[in-house]
Amino acid sequence: AYALVDGWVTVYQGDSYAAVGVQVHELGHNFGFGHSGGLDGQAYSDHTGMMGNPLFEDEVGKMCFNAAKNWQVSWYGGVGEGAEPNPYKVKVDPQTNRSSSFELVG
C-alpha cells in the first residue's frame, strides 16, 4: 500500500486493505505524516506510533500516532511553536450544532 503525503490518494495492493494498521498508517500519510524512524536512521524503527510500526494484524494491541505526529497537526492543545496551521482540525460549536459528532479511530 502507499499514499501521497499530504494528499488525497491512497492505493492498496492485494489484501493490504484488510489490515486496519495499514489503513491507519496510509491515512497518516494523507494527513501529512512521514515515516517515524528512530535514532538508527531507519524509516520504520520508531515503534511508538503508527508511522513507525505498521501493524499487519488486528490482534496485536492498540496503537495510535505518536506524540510528535499529534504535535505536528496540533490535535491537542494549541498550535505548537513553529507548527503549520492544521487543515484537518474541525471546530464544532455544541451550542449551534448539537447533533454532530466526529471520531477518528486508529
JSON list of N, CA and C in Angstrom, two decimals, residues 22-98:
[
{"chain": "A", "resi": 22, "resn": "VAL", "atom": "N", "xyz": [-2.52, -1.00, 8.50]},
{"chain": "A", "resi": 22, "resn": "VAL", "atom": "CA", "xyz": [-2.07, -0.47, 7.21]},
{"chain": "A", "resi": 22, "resn": "VAL", "atom": "C", "xyz": [-2.96, 0.70, 6.81]},
{"chain": "A", "resi": 23, "resn": "GLN", "atom": "N", "xyz": [-4.26, 0.58, 7.02]},
{"chain": "A", "resi": 23, "resn": "GLN", "atom": "CA", "xyz": [-5.18, 1.67, 6.67]},
{"chain": "A", "resi": 23, "resn": "GLN", "atom": "C", "xyz": [-4.84, 2.94, 7.45]},
{"chain": "A", "resi": 24, "resn": "VAL", "atom": "N", "xyz": [-4.60, 2.80, 8.76]},
{"chain": "A", "resi": 24, "resn": "VAL", "atom": "CA", "xyz": [-4.30, 3.96, 9.60]},
{"chain": "A", "resi": 24, "resn": "VAL", "atom": "C", "xyz": [-2.95, 4.55, 9.21]},
{"chain": "A", "resi": 25, "resn": "HIS", "atom": "N", "xyz": [-1.96, 3.70, 8.93]},
{"chain": "A", "resi": 25, "resn": "HIS", "atom": "CA", "xyz": [-0.64, 4.16, 8.51]},
{"chain": "A", "resi": 25, "resn": "HIS", "atom": "C", "xyz": [-0.74, 4.99, 7.23]},
{"chain": "A", "resi": 26, "resn": "GLU", "atom": "N", "xyz": [-1.46, 4.49, 6.25]},
{"chain": "A", "resi": 26, "resn": "GLU", "atom": "CA", "xyz": [-1.59, 5.21, 4.98]},
{"chain": "A", "resi": 26, "resn": "GLU", "atom": "C", "xyz": [-2.41, 6.48, 5.14]},
{"chain": "A", "resi": 27, "resn": "LEU", "atom": "N", "xyz": [-3.43, 6.46, 5.99]},
{"chain": "A", "resi": 27, "resn": "LEU", "atom": "CA", "xyz": [-4.19, 7.67, 6.29]},
{"chain": "A", "resi": 27, "resn": "LEU", "atom": "C", "xyz": [-3.27, 8.72, 6.91]},
{"chain": "A", "resi": 28, "resn": "GLY", "atom": "N", "xyz": [-2.31, 8.27, 7.73]},
{"chain": "A", "resi": 28, "resn": "GLY", "atom": "CA", "xyz": [-1.33, 9.19, 8.30]},
{"chain": "A", "resi": 28, "resn": "GLY", "atom": "C", "xyz": [-0.55, 9.93, 7.23]},
{"chain": "A", "resi": 29, "resn": "HIS", "atom": "N", "xyz": [-0.19, 9.23, 6.16]},
{"chain": "A", "resi": 29, "resn": "HIS", "atom": "CA", "xyz": [0.49, 9.92, 5.05]},
{"chain": "A", "resi": 29, "resn": "HIS", "atom": "C", "xyz": [-0.41, 11.00, 4.46]},
{"chain": "A", "resi": 30, "resn": "ASN", "atom": "N", "xyz": [-1.71, 10.70, 4.31]},
{"chain": "A", "resi": 30, "resn": "ASN", "atom": "CA", "xyz": [-2.64, 11.70, 3.79]},
{"chain": "A", "resi": 30, "resn": "ASN", "atom": "C", "xyz": [-2.75, 12.91, 4.71]},
{"chain": "A", "resi": 31, "resn": "PHE", "atom": "N", "xyz": [-2.54, 12.70, 6.02]},
{"chain": "A", "resi": 31, "resn": "PHE", "atom": "CA", "xyz": [-2.55, 13.81, 6.98]},
{"chain": "A", "resi": 31, "resn": "PHE", "atom": "C", "xyz": [-1.26, 14.63, 6.92]},
{"chain": "A", "resi": 32, "resn": "GLY", "atom": "N", "xyz": [-0.27, 14.14, 6.15]},
{"chain": "A", "resi": 32, "resn": "GLY", "atom": "CA", "xyz": [0.99, 14.86, 6.04]},
{"chain": "A", "resi": 32, "resn": "GLY", "atom": "C", "xyz": [2.12, 14.23, 6.81]},
{"chain": "A", "resi": 33, "resn": "PHE", "atom": "N", "xyz": [1.91, 13.07, 7.40]},
{"chain": "A", "resi": 33, "resn": "PHE", "atom": "CA", "xyz": [2.93, 12.42, 8.21]},
{"chain": "A", "resi": 33, "resn": "PHE", "atom": "C", "xyz": [3.90, 11.63, 7.34]},
{"chain": "A", "resi": 34, "resn": "GLY", "atom": "N", "xyz": [5.17, 11.74, 7.64]},
{"chain": "A", "resi": 34, "resn": "GLY", "atom": "CA", "xyz": [6.18, 10.87, 7.05]},
{"chain": "A", "resi": 34, "resn": "GLY", "atom": "C", "xyz": [6.37, 9.66, 7.95]},
{"chain": "A", "resi": 35, "resn": "HIS", "atom": "N", "xyz": [7.28, 8.78, 7.58]},
{"chain": "A", "resi": 35, "resn": "HIS", "atom": "CA", "xyz": [7.57, 7.63, 8.43]},
{"chain": "A", "resi": 35, "resn": "HIS", "atom": "C", "xyz": [8.28, 8.08, 9.69]},
{"chain": "A", "resi": 36, "resn": "SER", "atom": "N", "xyz": [8.15, 7.30, 10.75]},
{"chain": "A", "resi": 36, "resn": "SER", "atom": "CA", "xyz": [8.80, 7.61, 12.02]},
{"chain": "A", "resi": 36, "resn": "SER", "atom": "C", "xyz": [9.96, 6.66, 12.22]},
{"chain": "A", "resi": 37, "resn": "GLY", "atom": "N", "xyz": [11.15, 7.19, 12.12]},
{"chain": "A", "resi": 37, "resn": "GLY", "atom": "CA", "xyz": [12.35, 6.40, 12.35]},
{"chain": "A", "resi": 37, "resn": "GLY", "atom": "C", "xyz": [12.98, 6.75, 13.68]},
{"chain": "A", "resi": 38, "resn": "GLY", "atom": "N", "xyz": [13.74, 5.84, 14.20]},
{"chain": "A", "resi": 38, "resn": "GLY", "atom": "CA", "xyz": [14.44, 6.08, 15.45]},
{"chain": "A", "resi": 38, "resn": "GLY", "atom": "C", "xyz": [15.81, 6.69, 15.20]},
{"chain": "A", "resi": 39, "resn": "LEU", "atom": "N", "xyz": [16.64, 6.65, 16.21]},
{"chain": "A", "resi": 39, "resn": "LEU", "atom": "CA", "xyz": [17.97, 7.24, 16.13]},
{"chain": "A", "resi": 39, "resn": "LEU", "atom": "C", "xyz": [18.90, 6.47, 15.21]},
{"chain": "A", "resi": 40, "resn": "ASP", "atom": "N", "xyz": [18.48, 5.27, 14.78]},
{"chain": "A", "resi": 40, "resn": "ASP", "atom": "CA", "xyz": [19.33, 4.46, 13.90]},
{"chain": "A", "resi": 40, "resn": "ASP", "atom": "C", "xyz": [19.19, 4.86, 12.43]},
{"chain": "A", "resi": 41, "resn": "GLY", "atom": "N", "xyz": [18.32, 5.83, 12.12]},
{"chain": "A", "resi": 41, "resn": "GLY", "atom": "CA", "xyz": [18.17, 6.30, 10.75]},
{"chain": "A", "resi": 41, "resn": "GLY", "atom": "C", "xyz": [17.27, 5.45, 9.87]},
{"chain": "A", "resi": 42, "resn": "GLN", "atom": "N", "xyz": [16.68, 4.41, 10.41]},
{"chain": "A", "resi": 42, "resn": "GLN", "atom": "CA", "xyz": [15.78, 3.55, 9.64]},
{"chain": "A", "resi": 42, "resn": "GLN", "atom": "C", "xyz": [14.37, 4.14, 9.61]},
{"chain": "A", "resi": 43, "resn": "ALA", "atom": "N", "xyz": [13.65, 3.94, 8.52]},
{"chain": "A", "resi": 43, "resn": "ALA", "atom": "CA", "xyz": [12.34, 4.57, 8.32]},
{"chain": "A", "resi": 43, "resn": "ALA", "atom": "C", "xyz": [11.27, 4.05, 9.26]},
{"chain": "A", "resi": 44, "resn": "TYR", "atom": "N", "xyz": [11.32, 2.81, 9.68]},
{"chain": "A", "resi": 44, "resn": "TYR", "atom": "CA", "xyz": [10.24, 2.23, 10.48]},
{"chain": "A", "resi": 44, "resn": "TYR", "atom": "C", "xyz": [10.69, 1.82, 11.87]},
{"chain": "A", "resi": 45, "resn": "SER", "atom": "N", "xyz": [11.72, 2.40, 12.41]},
{"chain": "A", "resi": 45, "resn": "SER", "atom": "CA", "xyz": [12.26, 1.88, 13.67]},
{"chain": "A", "resi": 45, "resn": "SER", "atom": "C", "xyz": [11.72, 2.55, 14.92]},
{"chain": "A", "resi": 46, "resn": "ASP", "atom": "N", "xyz": [10.91, 3.58, 14.79]},
{"chain": "A", "resi": 46, "resn": "ASP", "atom": "CA", "xyz": [10.27, 4.20, 15.96]},
{"chain": "A", "resi": 46, "resn": "ASP", "atom": "C", "xyz": [8.95, 3.48, 16.18]},
{"chain": "A", "resi": 47, "resn": "HIS", "atom": "N", "xyz": [8.93, 2.56, 17.13]},
{"chain": "A", "resi": 47, "resn": "HIS", "atom": "CA", "xyz": [7.75, 1.73, 17.35]},
{"chain": "A", "resi": 47, "resn": "HIS", "atom": "C", "xyz": [6.78, 2.32, 18.35]},
{"chain": "A", "resi": 48, "resn": "THR", "atom": "N", "xyz": [6.79, 3.66, 18.51]},
{"chain": "A", "resi": 48, "resn": "THR", "atom": "CA", "xyz": [5.86, 4.29, 19.45]},
{"chain": "A", "resi": 48, "resn": "THR", "atom": "C", "xyz": [4.58, 4.75, 18.78]},
{"chain": "A", "resi": 49, "resn": "GLY", "atom": "N", "xyz": [4.45, 4.56, 17.47]},
{"chain": "A", "resi": 49, "resn": "GLY", "atom": "CA", "xyz": [3.24, 5.01, 16.80]},
{"chain": "A", "resi": 49, "resn": "GLY", "atom": "C", "xyz": [3.06, 4.36, 15.45]},
{"chain": "A", "resi": 50, "resn": "MET", "atom": "N", "xyz": [1.96, 4.66, 14.83]},
{"chain": "A", "resi": 50, "resn": "MET", "atom": "CA", "xyz": [1.56, 4.01, 13.58]},
{"chain": "A", "resi": 50, "resn": "MET", "atom": "C", "xyz": [2.45, 4.31, 12.39]},
{"chain": "A", "resi": 51, "resn": "MET", "atom": "N", "xyz": [3.19, 5.39, 12.39]},
{"chain": "A", "resi": 51, "resn": "MET", "atom": "CA", "xyz": [4.01, 5.73, 11.24]},
{"chain": "A", "resi": 51, "resn": "MET", "atom": "C", "xyz": [5.38, 5.06, 11.30]},
{"chain": "A", "resi": 52, "resn": "GLY", "atom": "N", "xyz": [5.72, 4.44, 12.40]},
{"chain": "A", "resi": 52, "resn": "GLY", "atom": "CA", "xyz": [6.99, 3.74, 12.51]},
{"chain": "A", "resi": 52, "resn": "GLY", "atom": "C", "xyz": [6.84, 2.25, 12.70]},
{"chain": "A", "resi": 53, "resn": "ASN", "atom": "N", "xyz": [5.65, 1.81, 12.96]},
{"chain": "A", "resi": 53, "resn": "ASN", "atom": "CA", "xyz": [5.41, 0.39, 13.22]},
{"chain": "A", "resi": 53, "resn": "ASN", "atom": "C", "xyz": [4.06, 0.00, 12.65]},
{"chain": "A", "resi": 54, "resn": "PRO", "atom": "N", "xyz": [3.95, -0.13, 11.34]},
{"chain": "A", "resi": 54, "resn": "PRO", "atom": "CA", "xyz": [2.66, -0.51, 10.78]},
{"chain": "A", "resi": 54, "resn": "PRO", "atom": "C", "xyz": [2.26, -1.92, 11.21]},
{"chain": "A", "resi": 55, "resn": "LEU", "atom": "N", "xyz": [1.08, -2.03, 11.73]},
{"chain": "A", "resi": 55, "resn": "LEU", "atom": "CA", "xyz": [0.60, -3.32, 12.23]},
{"chain": "A", "resi": 55, "resn": "LEU", "atom": "C", "xyz": [-0.16, -4.04, 11.12]},
{"chain": "A", "resi": 56, "resn": "PHE", "atom": "N", "xyz": [0.19, -5.27, 10.90]},
{"chain": "A", "resi": 56, "resn": "PHE", "atom": "CA", "xyz": [-0.43, -6.03, 9.81]},
{"chain": "A", "resi": 56, "resn": "PHE", "atom": "C", "xyz": [-1.45, -7.04, 10.31]},
{"chain": "A", "resi": 57, "resn": "GLU", "atom": "N", "xyz": [-1.71, -7.06, 11.59]},
{"chain": "A", "resi": 57, "resn": "GLU", "atom": "CA", "xyz": [-2.70, -7.96, 12.15]},
{"chain": "A", "resi": 57, "resn": "GLU", "atom": "C", "xyz": [-3.63, -7.16, 13.04]},
{"chain": "A", "resi": 58, "resn": "ASP", "atom": "N", "xyz": [-4.86, -7.60, 13.19]},
{"chain": "A", "resi": 58, "resn": "ASP", "atom": "CA", "xyz": [-5.81, -6.88, 14.03]},
{"chain": "A", "resi": 58, "resn": "ASP", "atom": "C", "xyz": [-5.68, -7.24, 15.51]},
{"chain": "A", "resi": 59, "resn": "GLU", "atom": "N", "xyz": [-4.96, -8.27, 15.85]},
{"chain": "A", "resi": 59, "resn": "GLU", "atom": "CA", "xyz": [-4.90, -8.77, 17.22]},
{"chain": "A", "resi": 59, "resn": "GLU", "atom": "C", "xyz": [-3.61, -8.42, 17.95]},
{"chain": "A", "resi": 60, "resn": "VAL", "atom": "N", "xyz": [-2.93, -7.35, 17.56]},
{"chain": "A", "resi": 60, "resn": "VAL", "atom": "CA", "xyz": [-1.62, -7.07, 18.16]},
{"chain": "A", "resi": 60, "resn": "VAL", "atom": "C", "xyz": [-1.64, -5.91, 19.15]},
{"chain": "A", "resi": 61, "resn": "GLY", "atom": "N", "xyz": [-2.78, -5.46, 19.57]},
{"chain": "A", "resi": 61, "resn": "GLY", "atom": "CA", "xyz": [-2.85, -4.38, 20.55]},
{"chain": "A", "resi": 61, "resn": "GLY", "atom": "C", "xyz": [-3.22, -3.06, 19.91]},
{"chain": "A", "resi": 62, "resn": "LYS", "atom": "N", "xyz": [-3.45, -2.09, 20.76]},
{"chain": "A", "resi": 62, "resn": "LYS", "atom": "CA", "xyz": [-3.89, -0.78, 20.28]},
{"chain": "A", "resi": 62, "resn": "LYS", "atom": "C", "xyz": [-2.69, 0.14, 20.11]},
{"chain": "A", "resi": 63, "resn": "MET", "atom": "N", "xyz": [-2.71, 0.95, 19.07]},
{"chain": "A", "resi": 63, "resn": "MET", "atom": "CA", "xyz": [-1.64, 1.90, 18.82]},
{"chain": "A", "resi": 63, "resn": "MET", "atom": "C", "xyz": [-2.24, 3.10, 18.11]},
{"chain": "A", "resi": 64, "resn": "CYS", "atom": "N", "xyz": [-1.63, 4.26, 18.31]},
{"chain": "A", "resi": 64, "resn": "CYS", "atom": "CA", "xyz": [-2.10, 5.48, 17.66]},
{"chain": "A", "resi": 64, "resn": "CYS", "atom": "C", "xyz": [-0.89, 6.20, 17.05]},
{"chain": "A", "resi": 65, "resn": "PHE", "atom": "N", "xyz": [-1.08, 7.41, 16.58]},
{"chain": "A", "resi": 65, "resn": "PHE", "atom": "CA", "xyz": [0.04, 8.21, 16.10]},
{"chain": "A", "resi": 65, "resn": "PHE", "atom": "C", "xyz": [0.82, 8.69, 17.32]},
{"chain": "A", "resi": 66, "resn": "ASN", "atom": "N", "xyz": [2.14, 8.77, 17.21]},
{"chain": "A", "resi": 66, "resn": "ASN", "atom": "CA", "xyz": [2.95, 9.14, 18.37]},
{"chain": "A", "resi": 66, "resn": "ASN", "atom": "C", "xyz": [2.82, 10.63, 18.69]},
{"chain": "A", "resi": 67, "resn": "ALA", "atom": "N", "xyz": [3.44, 11.04, 19.79]},
{"chain": "A", "resi": 67, "resn": "ALA", "atom": "CA", "xyz": [3.32, 12.43, 20.26]},
{"chain": "A", "resi": 67, "resn": "ALA", "atom": "C", "xyz": [3.81, 13.43, 19.22]},
{"chain": "A", "resi": 68, "resn": "ALA", "atom": "N", "xyz": [4.89, 13.11, 18.52]},
{"chain": "A", "resi": 68, "resn": "ALA", "atom": "CA", "xyz": [5.43, 14.03, 17.51]},
{"chain": "A", "resi": 68, "resn": "ALA", "atom": "C", "xyz": [4.43, 14.27, 16.39]},
{"chain": "A", "resi": 69, "resn": "LYS", "atom": "N", "xyz": [3.74, 13.22, 15.97]},
{"chain": "A", "resi": 69, "resn": "LYS", "atom": "CA", "xyz": [2.75, 13.37, 14.89]},
{"chain": "A", "resi": 69, "resn": "LYS", "atom": "C", "xyz": [1.54, 14.15, 15.39]},
{"chain": "A", "resi": 70, "resn": "ASN", "atom": "N", "xyz": [1.10, 13.89, 16.62]},
{"chain": "A", "resi": 70, "resn": "ASN", "atom": "CA", "xyz": [-0.02, 14.64, 17.19]},
{"chain": "A", "resi": 70, "resn": "ASN", "atom": "C", "xyz": [0.33, 16.12, 17.31]},
{"chain": "A", "resi": 71, "resn": "TRP", "atom": "N", "xyz": [1.56, 16.44, 17.69]},
{"chain": "A", "resi": 71, "resn": "TRP", "atom": "CA", "xyz": [2.00, 17.83, 17.77]},
{"chain": "A", "resi": 71, "resn": "TRP", "atom": "C", "xyz": [2.03, 18.45, 16.38]},
{"chain": "A", "resi": 72, "resn": "GLN", "atom": "N", "xyz": [2.48, 17.68, 15.40]},
{"chain": "A", "resi": 72, "resn": "GLN", "atom": "CA", "xyz": [2.59, 18.18, 14.02]},
{"chain": "A", "resi": 72, "resn": "GLN", "atom": "C", "xyz": [1.27, 18.74, 13.51]},
{"chain": "A", "resi": 73, "resn": "VAL", "atom": "N", "xyz": [0.17, 18.09, 13.84]},
{"chain": "A", "resi": 73, "resn": "VAL", "atom": "CA", "xyz": [-1.14, 18.54, 13.36]},
{"chain": "A", "resi": 73, "resn": "VAL", "atom": "C", "xyz": [-1.95, 19.24, 14.45]},
{"chain": "A", "resi": 74, "resn": "SER", "atom": "N", "xyz": [-1.31, 19.50, 15.58]},
{"chain": "A", "resi": 74, "resn": "SER", "atom": "CA", "xyz": [-1.91, 20.23, 16.72]},
{"chain": "A", "resi": 74, "resn": "SER", "atom": "C", "xyz": [-3.29, 19.70, 17.10]},
{"chain": "A", "resi": 75, "resn": "TRP", "atom": "N", "xyz": [-3.39, 18.37, 17.24]},
{"chain": "A", "resi": 75, "resn": "TRP", "atom": "CA", "xyz": [-4.66, 17.78, 17.65]},
{"chain": "A", "resi": 75, "resn": "TRP", "atom": "C", "xyz": [-4.97, 18.05, 19.11]},
{"chain": "A", "resi": 76, "resn": "TYR", "atom": "N", "xyz": [-3.95, 18.27, 19.94]},
{"chain": "A", "resi": 76, "resn": "TYR", "atom": "CA", "xyz": [-4.16, 18.52, 21.37]},
{"chain": "A", "resi": 76, "resn": "TYR", "atom": "C", "xyz": [-3.61, 19.89, 21.71]},
{"chain": "A", "resi": 77, "resn": "GLY", "atom": "N", "xyz": [-4.37, 20.67, 22.44]},
{"chain": "A", "resi": 77, "resn": "GLY", "atom": "CA", "xyz": [-3.91, 21.98, 22.85]},
{"chain": "A", "resi": 77, "resn": "GLY", "atom": "C", "xyz": [-3.84, 22.95, 21.69]},
{"chain": "A", "resi": 78, "resn": "GLY", "atom": "N", "xyz": [-3.00, 23.98, 21.86]},
{"chain": "A", "resi": 78, "resn": "GLY", "atom": "CA", "xyz": [-2.84, 24.98, 20.83]},
{"chain": "A", "resi": 78, "resn": "GLY", "atom": "C", "xyz": [-1.85, 24.54, 19.78]},
{"chain": "A", "resi": 79, "resn": "VAL", "atom": "N", "xyz": [-1.60, 25.42, 18.86]},
{"chain": "A", "resi": 79, "resn": "VAL", "atom": "CA", "xyz": [-0.61, 25.14, 17.82]},
{"chain": "A", "resi": 79, "resn": "VAL", "atom": "C", "xyz": [0.77, 25.26, 18.44]},
{"chain": "A", "resi": 80, "resn": "GLY", "atom": "N", "xyz": [1.59, 24.25, 18.25]},
{"chain": "A", "resi": 80, "resn": "GLY", "atom": "CA", "xyz": [2.95, 24.28, 18.79]},
{"chain": "A", "resi": 80, "resn": "GLY", "atom": "C", "xyz": [3.80, 25.32, 18.10]},
{"chain": "A", "resi": 81, "resn": "GLU", "atom": "N", "xyz": [4.86, 25.73, 18.77]},
{"chain": "A", "resi": 81, "resn": "GLU", "atom": "CA", "xyz": [5.75, 26.73, 18.19]},
{"chain": "A", "resi": 81, "resn": "GLU", "atom": "C", "xyz": [6.32, 26.21, 16.87]},
{"chain": "A", "resi": 82, "resn": "GLY", "atom": "N", "xyz": [6.16, 26.96, 15.83]},
{"chain": "A", "resi": 82, "resn": "GLY", "atom": "CA", "xyz": [6.68, 26.56, 14.53]},
{"chain": "A", "resi": 82, "resn": "GLY", "atom": "C", "xyz": [5.78, 25.64, 13.74]},
{"chain": "A", "resi": 83, "resn": "ALA", "atom": "N", "xyz": [4.66, 25.23, 14.32]},
{"chain": "A", "resi": 83, "resn": "ALA", "atom": "CA", "xyz": [3.77, 24.30, 13.62]},
{"chain": "A", "resi": 83, "resn": "ALA", "atom": "C", "xyz": [2.92, 25.05, 12.60]},
{"chain": "A", "resi": 84, "resn": "GLU", "atom": "N", "xyz": [2.64, 24.39, 11.52]},
{"chain": "A", "resi": 84, "resn": "GLU", "atom": "CA", "xyz": [1.76, 24.95, 10.49]},
{"chain": "A", "resi": 84, "resn": "GLU", "atom": "C", "xyz": [0.31, 24.84, 10.98]},
{"chain": "A", "resi": 85, "resn": "PRO", "atom": "N", "xyz": [-0.57, 25.72, 10.53]},
{"chain": "A", "resi": 85, "resn": "PRO", "atom": "CA", "xyz": [-2.00, 25.57, 10.87]},
{"chain": "A", "resi": 85, "resn": "PRO", "atom": "C", "xyz": [-2.51, 24.22, 10.38]},
{"chain": "A", "resi": 86, "resn": "ASN", "atom": "N", "xyz": [-3.41, 23.64, 11.12]},
{"chain": "A", "resi": 86, "resn": "ASN", "atom": "CA", "xyz": [-3.91, 22.30, 10.83]},
{"chain": "A", "resi": 86, "resn": "ASN", "atom": "C", "xyz": [-5.14, 22.36, 9.92]},
{"chain": "A", "resi": 87, "resn": "PRO", "atom": "N", "xyz": [-5.01, 21.90, 8.65]},
{"chain": "A", "resi": 87, "resn": "PRO", "atom": "CA", "xyz": [-6.16, 21.92, 7.75]},
{"chain": "A", "resi": 87, "resn": "PRO", "atom": "C", "xyz": [-7.18, 20.84, 8.06]},
{"chain": "A", "resi": 88, "resn": "TYR", "atom": "N", "xyz": [-6.85, 19.88, 8.94]},
{"chain": "A", "resi": 88, "resn": "TYR", "atom": "CA", "xyz": [-7.74, 18.76, 9.24]},
{"chain": "A", "resi": 88, "resn": "TYR", "atom": "C", "xyz": [-8.52, 18.97, 10.53]},
{"chain": "A", "resi": 89, "resn": "LYS", "atom": "N", "xyz": [-8.19, 20.01, 11.27]},
{"chain": "A", "resi": 89, "resn": "LYS", "atom": "CA", "xyz": [-8.83, 20.26, 12.55]},
{"chain": "A", "resi": 89, "resn": "LYS", "atom": "C", "xyz": [-10.19, 20.92, 12.31]},
{"chain": "A", "resi": 90, "resn": "VAL", "atom": "N", "xyz": [-11.22, 20.40, 12.95]},
{"chain": "A", "resi": 90, "resn": "VAL", "atom": "CA", "xyz": [-12.57, 20.92, 12.77]},
{"chain": "A", "resi": 90, "resn": "VAL", "atom": "C", "xyz": [-13.09, 21.36, 14.13]},
{"chain": "A", "resi": 91, "resn": "LYS", "atom": "N", "xyz": [-13.59, 22.58, 14.21]},
{"chain": "A", "resi": 91, "resn": "LYS", "atom": "CA", "xyz": [-14.21, 23.05, 15.44]},
{"chain": "A", "resi": 91, "resn": "LYS", "atom": "C", "xyz": [-15.71, 22.94, 15.29]},
{"chain": "A", "resi": 92, "resn": "VAL", "atom": "N", "xyz": [-16.35, 22.34, 16.28]},
{"chain": "A", "resi": 92, "resn": "VAL", "atom": "CA", "xyz": [-17.80, 22.21, 16.27]},
{"chain": "A", "resi": 92, "resn": "VAL", "atom": "C", "xyz": [-18.33, 22.92, 17.51]},
{"chain": "A", "resi": 93, "resn": "ASP", "atom": "N", "xyz": [-19.17, 23.89, 17.32]},
{"chain": "A", "resi": 93, "resn": "ASP", "atom": "CA", "xyz": [-19.77, 24.62, 18.43]},
{"chain": "A", "resi": 93, "resn": "ASP", "atom": "C", "xyz": [-21.00, 23.84, 18.91]},
{"chain": "A", "resi": 94, "resn": "PRO", "atom": "N", "xyz": [-20.94, 23.26, 20.12]},
{"chain": "A", "resi": 94, "resn": "PRO", "atom": "CA", "xyz": [-22.07, 22.45, 20.59]},
{"chain": "A", "resi": 94, "resn": "PRO", "atom": "C", "xyz": [-23.34, 23.27, 20.81]},
{"chain": "A", "resi": 95, "resn": "GLN", "atom": "N", "xyz": [-23.21, 24.59, 20.94]},
{"chain": "A", "resi": 95, "resn": "GLN", "atom": "CA", "xyz": [-24.40, 25.43, 21.12]},
{"chain": "A", "resi": 95, "resn": "GLN", "atom": "C", "xyz": [-25.21, 25.56, 19.83]},
{"chain": "A", "resi": 96, "resn": "THR", "atom": "N", "xyz": [-24.53, 25.52, 18.69]},
{"chain": "A", "resi": 96, "resn": "THR", "atom": "CA", "xyz": [-25.23, 25.68, 17.42]},
{"chain": "A", "resi": 96, "resn": "THR", "atom": "C", "xyz": [-25.35, 24.39, 16.63]},
{"chain": "A", "resi": 97, "resn": "ASN", "atom": "N", "xyz": [-24.60, 23.38, 17.00]},
{"chain": "A", "resi": 97, "resn": "ASN", "atom": "CA", "xyz": [-24.58, 22.14, 16.24]},
{"chain": "A", "resi": 97, "resn": "ASN", "atom": "C", "xyz": [-24.58, 20.97, 17.22]},
{"chain": "A", "resi": 98, "resn": "ARG", "atom": "N", "xyz": [-25.70, 20.73, 17.86]},
{"chain": "A", "resi": 98, "resn": "ARG", "atom": "CA", "xyz": [-25.78, 19.73, 18.93]},
{"chain": "A", "resi": 98, "resn": "ARG", "atom": "C", "xyz": [-25.83, 18.29, 18.42]}
]
